[in-house]
Tab-separated table of C-alpha atoms in Angstrom:
chain	number	residue	atom	x	y	z
A	248	UNK	CA	110.846	274.718	112.770
A	249	UNK	CA	107.305	273.611	114.313
A	250	UNK	CA	104.017	272.457	113.145
A	251	UNK	CA	100.536	273.416	114.603
A	252	UNK	CA	97.479	271.298	114.421
A	253	UNK	CA	94.153	271.057	116.252
A	254	UNK	CA	92.943	267.716	117.529
A	255	UNK	CA	89.303	268.271	119.029
A	256	UNK	CA	89.631	270.994	121.410
A	257	UNK	CA	93.790	270.616	121.929
A	258	UNK	CA	96.091	272.935	120.091
A	259	UNK	CA	99.121	270.747	119.461
A	260	UNK	CA	102.566	272.398	118.669
A	261	UNK	CA	105.240	270.055	117.350
A	262	UNK	CA	108.800	270.999	117.189
A	263	UNK	CA	110.110	269.317	114.035
A	264	UNK	CA	112.991	267.636	112.418
A	265	UNK	CA	115.447	265.008	113.369
A	266	UNK	CA	117.995	267.177	115.327
A	267	UNK	CA	118.177	268.708	118.904
A	268	UNK	CA	115.700	271.153	118.704
A	269	UNK	CA	118.138	273.783	119.677
A	270	UNK	CA	116.377	277.107	121.127
A	271	UNK	CA	117.974	279.622	118.839
A	272	UNK	CA	116.007	282.991	118.176
A	273	UNK	CA	114.552	281.428	115.041
A	274	UNK	CA	112.781	278.363	116.774
A	275	UNK	CA	111.901	280.478	119.833
A	276	UNK	CA	110.093	283.078	117.559
A	277	UNK	CA	108.291	280.267	115.585
A	278	UNK	CA	107.285	278.686	119.069
A	279	UNK	CA	106.006	282.130	120.303
A	280	UNK	CA	104.152	282.531	117.109
A	281	UNK	CA	102.300	279.226	117.522
A	282	UNK	CA	101.552	279.821	121.048
A	283	UNK	CA	100.131	283.228	119.973
A	284	UNK	CA	97.998	281.384	117.360
A	285	UNK	CA	96.804	278.871	119.902
A	286	UNK	CA	95.818	281.844	122.030
A	287	UNK	CA	93.735	283.319	119.118
A	288	UNK	CA	92.492	279.999	117.835
A	289	UNK	CA	88.649	279.787	118.608
A	290	UNK	CA	87.294	276.980	120.808
A	291	UNK	CA	91.030	276.000	121.526
A	292	UNK	CA	90.671	274.594	125.182
A	293	UNK	CA	94.320	273.339	125.887
A	294	UNK	CA	97.745	273.519	124.738
A	295	UNK	CA	100.222	270.885	124.080
A	296	UNK	CA	103.919	271.255	123.280
A	297	UNK	CA	105.873	268.265	121.732
A	298	UNK	CA	109.040	267.093	119.946
A	299	UNK	CA	109.643	264.981	116.889
A	300	UNK	CA	112.534	262.543	116.866
A	301	UNK	CA	114.981	261.897	119.827
A	302	UNK	CA	114.709	265.343	121.565
A	303	UNK	CA	112.352	267.415	122.912
A	304	UNK	CA	114.901	270.114	123.151
A	305	UNK	CA	118.424	270.088	124.125
A	306	UNK	CA	118.763	273.603	125.129
A	307	UNK	CA	119.906	277.112	123.882
A	308	UNK	CA	121.432	277.019	120.379
A	309	UNK	CA	124.970	278.000	121.270
A	310	UNK	CA	126.184	276.921	117.966
A	311	UNK	CA	123.786	279.663	116.568
A	312	UNK	CA	124.599	282.395	119.054
A	313	UNK	CA	128.393	281.906	118.486
A	314	UNK	CA	127.549	283.061	114.756
A	315	UNK	CA	125.421	286.295	115.295
A	316	UNK	CA	126.221	289.730	116.880
A	317	UNK	CA	125.607	290.299	120.676
A	318	UNK	CA	121.961	291.970	120.112
A	319	UNK	CA	120.878	288.786	118.695
A	320	UNK	CA	122.201	286.653	121.605
A	321	UNK	CA	120.472	288.942	124.052
A	322	UNK	CA	117.254	288.543	121.810
A	323	UNK	CA	117.530	284.918	122.210
A	324	UNK	CA	117.518	284.937	125.744
A	325	UNK	CA	114.900	287.650	125.906
A	326	UNK	CA	113.043	285.645	123.725
A	327	UNK	CA	113.100	282.645	125.779
A	328	UNK	CA	111.882	284.754	128.705
A	329	UNK	CA	109.186	285.985	126.730
A	330	UNK	CA	108.123	282.394	125.567
A	331	UNK	CA	107.956	281.427	129.265
A	332	UNK	CA	105.818	284.561	129.935
A	333	UNK	CA	103.352	283.660	127.105
A	334	UNK	CA	102.905	280.112	128.457
A	335	UNK	CA	102.288	281.422	131.972
A	336	UNK	CA	99.709	283.968	130.725
A	337	UNK	CA	98.232	281.675	128.267
A	338	UNK	CA	94.227	281.228	128.773
A	339	UNK	CA	94.075	277.616	128.749
A	340	UNK	CA	95.836	274.724	130.388
A	341	UNK	CA	99.152	273.731	129.085
A	342	UNK	CA	100.776	270.090	128.884
A	343	UNK	CA	104.220	269.506	128.029
A	344	UNK	CA	104.891	266.075	125.967
A	345	UNK	CA	108.318	265.473	126.744
A	346	UNK	CA	109.078	262.927	123.674
A	347	UNK	CA	112.753	262.863	124.098
A	348	UNK	CA	115.675	264.636	125.751
A	349	UNK	CA	114.887	267.773	127.732
A	350	UNK	CA	118.213	269.527	128.855
A	351	UNK	CA	118.819	273.045	130.168
A	352	UNK	CA	116.511	275.369	128.499
A	353	UNK	CA	114.588	272.683	127.027
A	354	UNK	CA	114.049	271.239	130.411
A	355	UNK	CA	112.889	274.456	131.751
A	356	UNK	CA	110.374	274.901	128.855
A	357	UNK	CA	108.856	271.414	129.695
A	358	UNK	CA	108.634	272.417	133.384
A	359	UNK	CA	106.928	275.752	132.428
A	360	UNK	CA	103.736	273.946	131.488
A	361	UNK	CA	100.919	273.003	133.983
A	362	UNK	CA	101.339	269.218	133.278
A	363	UNK	CA	104.175	267.360	131.883
A	364	UNK	CA	103.868	263.903	130.625
A	365	UNK	CA	107.245	262.075	129.681
A	366	UNK	CA	108.329	259.055	127.501
A	367	UNK	CA	109.068	256.125	129.614
A	368	UNK	CA	111.425	254.454	127.068
A	369	UNK	CA	113.881	256.810	126.345
A	370	UNK	CA	114.869	260.419	127.088
A	371	UNK	CA	115.948	262.306	130.215
A	372	UNK	CA	115.491	265.610	132.073
A	373	UNK	CA	118.803	267.125	132.542
A	374	UNK	CA	119.879	270.536	133.721
A	375	UNK	CA	123.139	270.531	132.261
A	376	UNK	CA	124.561	273.859	133.243
A	377	UNK	CA	126.811	272.525	136.158
A	378	UNK	CA	128.317	270.040	133.623
A	379	UNK	CA	128.656	272.609	130.717
A	380	UNK	CA	130.064	275.507	133.260
A	381	UNK	CA	127.150	277.729	132.572
A	382	UNK	CA	125.775	279.906	135.494
A	383	UNK	CA	121.882	279.989	135.903
A	384	UNK	CA	120.190	283.432	135.894
A	385	UNK	CA	117.682	284.305	138.313
A	386	UNK	CA	114.438	283.521	136.440
A	387	UNK	CA	115.571	280.318	135.415
A	388	UNK	CA	116.429	279.430	139.006
A	389	UNK	CA	113.082	280.732	140.218
A	390	UNK	CA	111.121	278.601	137.631
A	391	UNK	CA	113.002	275.535	139.082
A	392	UNK	CA	112.417	276.657	142.771
A	393	UNK	CA	108.762	276.748	141.982
A	394	UNK	CA	108.283	273.541	139.962
A	395	UNK	CA	110.792	271.417	141.870
A	396	UNK	CA	110.193	272.668	145.374
A	397	UNK	CA	111.930	269.713	147.063
A	398	UNK	CA	115.188	270.556	148.226
A	399	UNK	CA	116.993	267.316	147.581
A	400	UNK	CA	115.552	266.718	144.147
A	401	UNK	CA	116.291	270.281	142.962
A	402	UNK	CA	119.977	269.871	144.257
A	403	UNK	CA	120.547	266.555	142.248
A	404	UNK	CA	119.057	268.255	139.147
A	405	UNK	CA	121.096	271.719	139.349
A	406	UNK	CA	123.971	270.677	141.493
A	407	UNK	CA	124.689	267.308	140.343
A	408	UNK	CA	123.519	267.403	136.631
A	409	UNK	CA	121.145	264.339	137.370
A	410	UNK	CA	119.714	262.821	134.098
A	411	UNK	CA	116.373	261.782	135.236
A	412	UNK	CA	114.285	259.169	133.338
A	413	UNK	CA	110.377	259.175	133.129
A	414	UNK	CA	110.163	256.740	136.027
A	415	UNK	CA	112.336	258.995	138.366
A	416	UNK	CA	111.049	262.032	137.710
A	417	UNK	CA	107.373	260.769	138.277
A	418	UNK	CA	108.376	259.395	141.394
A	419	UNK	CA	110.210	262.617	142.757
A	420	UNK	CA	107.216	264.636	141.706
A	421	UNK	CA	108.970	266.380	138.761
A	422	UNK	CA	106.571	265.301	136.051
A	423	UNK	CA	102.998	264.178	136.262
A	424	UNK	CA	102.874	261.027	134.267
A	425	UNK	CA	104.936	258.609	132.200
A	426	UNK	CA	103.859	257.139	128.819
A	427	UNK	CA	104.969	254.173	127.208
A	428	UNK	CA	105.554	253.745	123.620
A	429	UNK	CA	107.008	256.009	120.944
A	430	UNK	CA	106.854	259.668	120.121
A	431	UNK	CA	103.383	259.387	118.897
A	432	UNK	CA	102.168	257.256	121.924
A	433	UNK	CA	103.413	260.097	124.302
A	434	UNK	CA	101.877	262.802	122.042
A	435	UNK	CA	98.612	260.983	122.251
A	436	UNK	CA	98.744	260.589	125.902
A	437	UNK	CA	99.568	264.200	126.363
A	438	UNK	CA	96.608	265.005	123.984
A	439	UNK	CA	94.279	262.894	126.089
A	440	UNK	CA	95.234	264.520	129.081
A	441	UNK	CA	94.880	267.975	127.570
A	442	UNK	CA	91.502	267.200	126.166
A	443	UNK	CA	90.430	266.122	129.746
A	444	UNK	CA	91.405	269.490	131.104
A	445	UNK	CA	89.677	271.263	128.051
A	446	UNK	CA	86.576	269.363	128.825
A	447	UNK	CA	86.500	271.030	132.610
A	448	UNK	CA	85.278	273.913	130.387
A	449	UNK	CA	87.303	276.469	132.357
A	450	UNK	CA	87.200	280.259	131.880
A	451	UNK	CA	90.669	280.567	130.190
A	452	UNK	CA	91.200	284.085	131.558
A	453	UNK	CA	90.634	282.870	134.868
A	454	UNK	CA	92.977	279.694	134.643
A	455	UNK	CA	95.526	282.344	133.454
A	456	UNK	CA	94.972	284.675	136.280
A	457	UNK	CA	94.951	281.613	138.757
A	458	UNK	CA	98.300	280.399	137.245
A	459	UNK	CA	100.102	283.539	137.435
A	460	UNK	CA	98.985	283.927	140.932
A	461	UNK	CA	100.184	280.382	141.879
A	462	UNK	CA	103.691	281.034	140.798
A	463	UNK	CA	104.081	284.667	141.310
A	464	UNK	CA	107.714	285.036	141.547
A	465	UNK	CA	108.317	283.271	138.310
A	466	UNK	CA	105.580	285.599	136.677
A	467	UNK	CA	107.162	288.604	138.133
A	468	UNK	CA	110.394	287.904	136.661
A	469	UNK	CA	109.180	286.919	133.091
A	470	UNK	CA	105.935	289.138	132.473
A	471	UNK	CA	107.914	292.050	130.882
A	472	UNK	CA	109.073	289.906	128.234
A	473	UNK	CA	105.779	288.620	127.350
A	474	UNK	CA	103.571	289.222	124.363
A	475	UNK	CA	101.108	291.115	126.283
A	476	UNK	CA	103.593	293.252	127.819
A	477	UNK	CA	104.980	294.096	124.328
A	478	UNK	CA	101.599	294.881	123.323
A	479	UNK	CA	101.013	297.293	126.199
A	480	UNK	CA	104.498	298.767	125.859
A	481	UNK	CA	103.750	302.463	124.278
A	482	UNK	CA	105.060	302.862	120.822
A	483	UNK	CA	107.385	305.859	120.158
B	55	UNK	CA	134.079	278.914	164.650
B	56	UNK	CA	137.085	280.657	163.938
B	57	UNK	CA	139.431	277.411	163.383
B	58	UNK	CA	136.484	276.308	161.075
B	59	UNK	CA	136.683	279.633	158.988
B	60	UNK	CA	140.454	279.303	159.092
B	61	UNK	CA	140.178	275.700	157.598
B	62	UNK	CA	137.695	276.705	155.079
B	63	UNK	CA	139.815	279.812	153.778
B	64	UNK	CA	142.783	277.398	153.297
B	65	UNK	CA	140.549	274.764	151.399
B	66	UNK	CA	139.350	277.483	149.015
B	67	UNK	CA	143.193	278.660	148.607
B	68	UNK	CA	144.162	275.059	147.817
B	69	UNK	CA	141.501	274.788	145.201
B	70	UNK	CA	142.269	277.891	143.730
B	71	UNK	CA	145.557	276.400	142.975
B	72	UNK	CA	144.633	272.905	142.206
B	73	UNK	CA	141.589	273.774	139.670
B	74	UNK	CA	138.476	271.996	139.421
B	75	UNK	CA	138.033	268.581	141.179
B	76	UNK	CA	137.781	269.327	144.852
B	77	UNK	CA	135.157	268.326	147.303
B	78	UNK	CA	134.711	268.992	151.141
B	79	UNK	CA	133.926	266.554	153.747
B	80	UNK	CA	133.142	267.757	157.313
B	81	UNK	CA	133.355	264.871	159.756
B	82	UNK	CA	133.612	265.034	163.565
B	83	UNK	CA	135.246	262.912	166.470
B	84	UNK	CA	133.553	261.619	169.324
B	85	UNK	CA	129.929	261.345	170.363
B	86	UNK	CA	128.862	264.839	168.959
B	87	UNK	CA	128.929	266.184	165.440
B	88	UNK	CA	128.297	269.430	167.015
B	89	UNK	CA	125.926	270.412	169.887
B	90	UNK	CA	125.540	273.839	168.453
B	91	UNK	CA	126.621	277.183	170.016
B	92	UNK	CA	128.360	277.221	173.294
B	93	UNK	CA	125.380	278.160	175.459
B	94	UNK	CA	127.299	277.348	178.665
B	95	UNK	CA	129.640	280.148	177.738
B	96	UNK	CA	126.561	282.273	176.994
B	97	UNK	CA	124.912	281.692	180.385
B	98	UNK	CA	121.995	284.373	180.858
B	99	UNK	CA	124.110	287.049	178.709
B	100	UNK	CA	122.171	288.297	175.707
B	101	UNK	CA	125.379	290.057	174.531
B	102	UNK	CA	127.213	286.625	174.375
B	103	UNK	CA	124.444	285.016	172.704
B	104	UNK	CA	124.148	287.662	169.993
B	105	UNK	CA	128.004	287.470	169.658
B	106	UNK	CA	127.852	283.633	169.009
B	107	UNK	CA	124.951	283.982	166.500
B	108	UNK	CA	126.963	286.615	164.687
B	109	UNK	CA	130.095	284.503	164.661
B	110	UNK	CA	128.416	281.525	163.109
B	111	UNK	CA	126.841	283.603	160.176
B	112	UNK	CA	130.148	283.897	158.293
B	113	UNK	CA	130.814	280.195	158.807
B	114	UNK	CA	127.439	279.552	156.929
B	115	UNK	CA	128.317	281.947	154.454
B	116	UNK	CA	131.689	280.486	153.862
B	117	UNK	CA	129.981	276.851	153.549
B	118	UNK	CA	127.219	278.156	151.089
B	119	UNK	CA	129.736	279.983	148.970
B	120	UNK	CA	132.256	277.146	148.822
B	121	UNK	CA	133.284	276.707	145.137
B	122	UNK	CA	133.117	272.635	145.491
B	123	UNK	CA	130.503	270.187	146.549
B	124	UNK	CA	130.330	269.685	150.441
B	125	UNK	CA	129.308	266.359	152.296
B	126	UNK	CA	128.492	266.539	156.013
B	127	UNK	CA	129.608	262.938	157.790
B	128	UNK	CA	127.162	263.377	160.672
B	129	UNK	CA	128.985	260.935	163.025
B	130	UNK	CA	127.238	262.201	166.249
B	131	UNK	CA	124.730	264.316	167.418
B	132	UNK	CA	123.854	267.459	165.757
B	133	UNK	CA	121.816	269.749	167.577
B	134	UNK	CA	120.824	273.411	167.004
B	135	UNK	CA	123.883	275.459	165.431
B	136	UNK	CA	125.299	272.048	165.012
B	137	UNK	CA	122.441	270.670	162.966
B	138	UNK	CA	122.695	273.954	160.960
B	139	UNK	CA	126.201	273.466	160.167
B	140	UNK	CA	125.262	269.984	158.618
B	141	UNK	CA	122.371	271.493	156.630
B	142	UNK	CA	124.576	273.987	155.048
B	143	UNK	CA	126.439	271.157	153.280
B	144	UNK	CA	125.083	270.062	150.033
B	145	UNK	CA	124.743	266.585	150.914
B	146	UNK	CA	124.353	264.580	154.570
B	147	UNK	CA	125.524	261.052	155.475
B	148	UNK	CA	124.529	259.914	158.784
B	149	UNK	CA	125.059	257.116	161.090
B	150	UNK	CA	121.916	254.878	162.043
B	151	UNK	CA	123.066	253.294	165.166
B	152	UNK	CA	123.134	256.405	167.562
B	153	UNK	CA	122.978	260.180	167.227
B	154	UNK	CA	119.846	262.549	166.528
B	155	UNK	CA	119.345	265.725	164.509
B	156	UNK	CA	117.679	268.012	166.944
B	157	UNK	CA	116.568	271.756	166.599
B	158	UNK	CA	116.590	272.333	170.312
B	159	UNK	CA	115.618	276.185	170.147
B	160	UNK	CA	111.825	275.568	170.841
B	161	UNK	CA	112.694	273.226	173.881
B	162	UNK	CA	115.298	275.379	175.478
B	163	UNK	CA	113.347	278.743	174.927
B	164	UNK	CA	115.415	280.546	172.290
B	165	UNK	CA	114.169	282.000	169.256
B	166	UNK	CA	115.605	281.187	166.044
B	167	UNK	CA	117.852	283.593	164.374
B	168	UNK	CA	116.519	284.859	161.017
B	169	UNK	CA	119.364	282.935	159.075
B	170	UNK	CA	118.736	279.775	160.801
B	171	UNK	CA	115.051	280.132	159.724
B	172	UNK	CA	116.100	280.918	155.938
B	173	UNK	CA	118.594	278.229	155.821
B	174	UNK	CA	115.991	275.600	157.645
B	175	UNK	CA	113.256	276.706	155.079
B	176	UNK	CA	115.641	276.512	152.172
B	177	UNK	CA	116.728	273.055	153.044
B	178	UNK	CA	114.032	271.167	154.552
B	179	UNK	CA	111.137	271.734	151.882
B	180	UNK	CA	108.287	269.212	153.173
B	181	UNK	CA	106.162	271.247	155.362
B	182	UNK	CA	105.528	268.619	157.935
B	183	UNK	CA	109.140	267.788	158.034
B	184	UNK	CA	109.834	271.475	158.703
B	185	UNK	CA	107.248	271.732	161.273
B	186	UNK	CA	108.453	268.533	163.285
B	187	UNK	CA	111.866	270.129	163.166
B	188	UNK	CA	111.505	273.435	164.510
B	189	UNK	CA	108.017	273.605	165.839
B	190	UNK	CA	108.086	270.031	167.890
B	191	UNK	CA	111.711	269.958	168.587
B	192	UNK	CA	111.655	266.218	167.250
B	193	UNK	CA	115.046	264.350	167.862
B	194	UNK	CA	115.450	262.733	164.657
B	195	UNK	CA	117.476	259.740	164.041
B	196	UNK	CA	118.791	258.834	160.694
B	197	UNK	CA	116.358	256.612	158.978
B	198	UNK	CA	113.753	259.043	159.831
B	199	UNK	CA	115.953	261.768	158.661
B	200	UNK	CA	116.111	260.204	155.403
B	201	UNK	CA	112.594	259.664	155.024
B	202	UNK	CA	112.056	263.349	155.556
B	203	UNK	CA	114.636	264.205	153.060
B	204	UNK	CA	117.007	265.706	155.537
B	205	UNK	CA	119.650	263.102	155.211
B	206	UNK	CA	120.844	261.393	151.907
B	207	UNK	CA	122.660	258.330	152.923
B	208	UNK	CA	122.280	256.268	156.255
B	209	UNK	CA	125.281	254.028	157.260
B	210	UNK	CA	125.341	251.638	160.228
B	211	UNK	CA	127.907	253.136	162.440
B	212	UNK	CA	130.429	256.093	162.531
B	213	UNK	CA	133.366	254.558	160.268
B	214	UNK	CA	131.035	253.687	157.526
B	215	UNK	CA	129.379	257.244	157.673
B	216	UNK	CA	132.860	258.562	157.476
B	217	UNK	CA	133.993	256.302	154.497
B	218	UNK	CA	130.773	256.822	152.672
B	219	UNK	CA	130.857	260.490	152.889
B	220	UNK	CA	134.397	260.335	151.285
B	221	UNK	CA	133.539	258.161	148.730
B	222	UNK	CA	130.673	260.427	147.741
B	223	UNK	CA	132.833	263.188	148.047
B	224	UNK	CA	135.407	261.742	145.607
B	225	UNK	CA	132.575	260.865	143.138
B	226	UNK	CA	131.596	264.428	143.104
B	227	UNK	CA	135.061	265.686	143.039
B	228	UNK	CA	135.761	263.570	139.831
B	229	UNK	CA	133.037	265.377	137.839
B	230	UNK	CA	135.641	268.400	138.018
B	231	UNK	CA	132.901	271.211	138.008
B	232	UNK	CA	134.164	274.534	137.712
B	233	UNK	CA	134.190	275.854	141.434
B	234	UNK	CA	133.015	279.310	140.560
B	235	UNK	CA	129.989	278.134	138.737
B	236	UNK	CA	129.173	275.425	141.267
B	237	UNK	CA	129.013	277.992	143.749
B	238	UNK	CA	126.970	280.342	141.636
B	239	UNK	CA	124.395	277.686	141.008
B	240	UNK	CA	124.347	276.614	144.771
B	241	UNK	CA	123.618	280.283	145.632
B	242	UNK	CA	120.883	280.673	142.876
B	243	UNK	CA	119.125	277.510	144.316
B	244	UNK	CA	118.422	279.570	147.499
B	245	UNK	CA	119.257	283.264	147.168
B	246	UNK	CA	117.125	284.187	150.312
B	247	UNK	CA	119.104	281.933	152.645
B	248	UNK	CA	122.094	283.218	151.081
B	249	UNK	CA	121.250	286.808	151.321
B	250	UNK	CA	120.386	286.428	155.291
B	251	UNK	CA	124.251	285.542	155.563
B	252	UNK	CA	125.555	288.374	153.685
B	253	UNK	CA	126.140	286.507	150.268
B	254	UNK	CA	125.037	288.803	147.481
B	255	UNK	CA	124.081	286.910	144.489
B	256	UNK	CA	125.648	287.899	141.057
B	257	UNK	CA	123.591	289.908	138.732
B	258	UNK	CA	122.211	288.440	135.726
B	259	UNK	CA	124.494	290.432	133.574
B	260	UNK	CA	127.532	288.992	135.272
B	261	UNK	CA	126.261	285.708	134.767
B	262	UNK	CA	125.353	286.219	131.241
B	263	UNK	CA	128.733	287.420	130.506
B	264	UNK	CA	129.972	284.116	131.801
B	265	UNK	CA	127.694	282.447	129.489
B	266	UNK	CA	128.828	284.580	126.723
B	267	UNK	CA	132.335	283.638	127.248
B	268	UNK	CA	131.685	279.952	126.951
B	269	UNK	CA	130.264	280.278	123.465
């Protein structure tokens, strides 16, 4: 579901396969394990999350959710919340390489990273909820509020279901940079950006504390679902 | 304000009957979009001022909760409460040839009611723009308002403004968004401003039930 590799100081996670990289519990769990591995990896200085093929991620796996009992549907959404917490608490800079379409939860996942590099030639950011008739829960909305502070841009994304190309996303301050070429070129650009951040030699724990302090509202709404929280929870 | 509420109420009823595919345009006749609360009637009476501030709150709430896209066609001056009314809409189209947006309170010596502040902070997110609006009482014409991110479309005059607003509303209506979902998403974008006018955001459980029902 995802591969993990080291490129210098960068820990690269790639969501594999030619499909939509839908976030069902299996993929979410795999991603959380990969992020935990990055955290534990000695000498890792930065994280990059990328996707293979046409999609970064097209959102929650509703098809999967339809086939499983309610408690697993709940685990899926709680797991995603936990993934966001793990990323926010990660003791190293994070870079999302939006190599293809990023919709709904896939878009939120990208925006949860410190830096976002996006493919110029294809793919868009798309908060599809309004078109799909799905309401947006509080922590999701909080993430968007914090990461897309401009009112008109946030309105266009959430209330108009705008499909934003890399050029427009850069112009409107939603992503940091656009990268030309194919998936591999975008990944390379993201890895280069990540390597530059890793080269700063920051204390990872300090990075995590500063990040959580910068986005306190989001952190507050996801922290109870993260790996740290799980570890700290008393076992009966 | 009562007649605006009544009109909004019938819009909501009509939309409930018709189903998805509605949008609202608010437009005005004459030189003013709205010059705000009737401070002539208020005079020096604090009670009267409080009454009017209280009366505007549910109008704002109705607009923020409206189950359809909303467009303000700013065809004239919009000051204080009138500016606020325009800000309550999802989109703003404004004429360039005359008319200003003006938060006059600082000049007139009125503090801003808390829900005014909440809405201003929710809708005007560029720090310097917000400062210019509330702390400097800047009279803002359409092109500048667009640069400040306050207005979305600038049109030459009043007829073009109204026409453009209607066209935009029709494009939005054609998306046939579920009204309840649209309203819910709008509220989730600025829950503090909504809470300040008495709108209670649905719980995540209620929203999740909606998601489960769509599977």
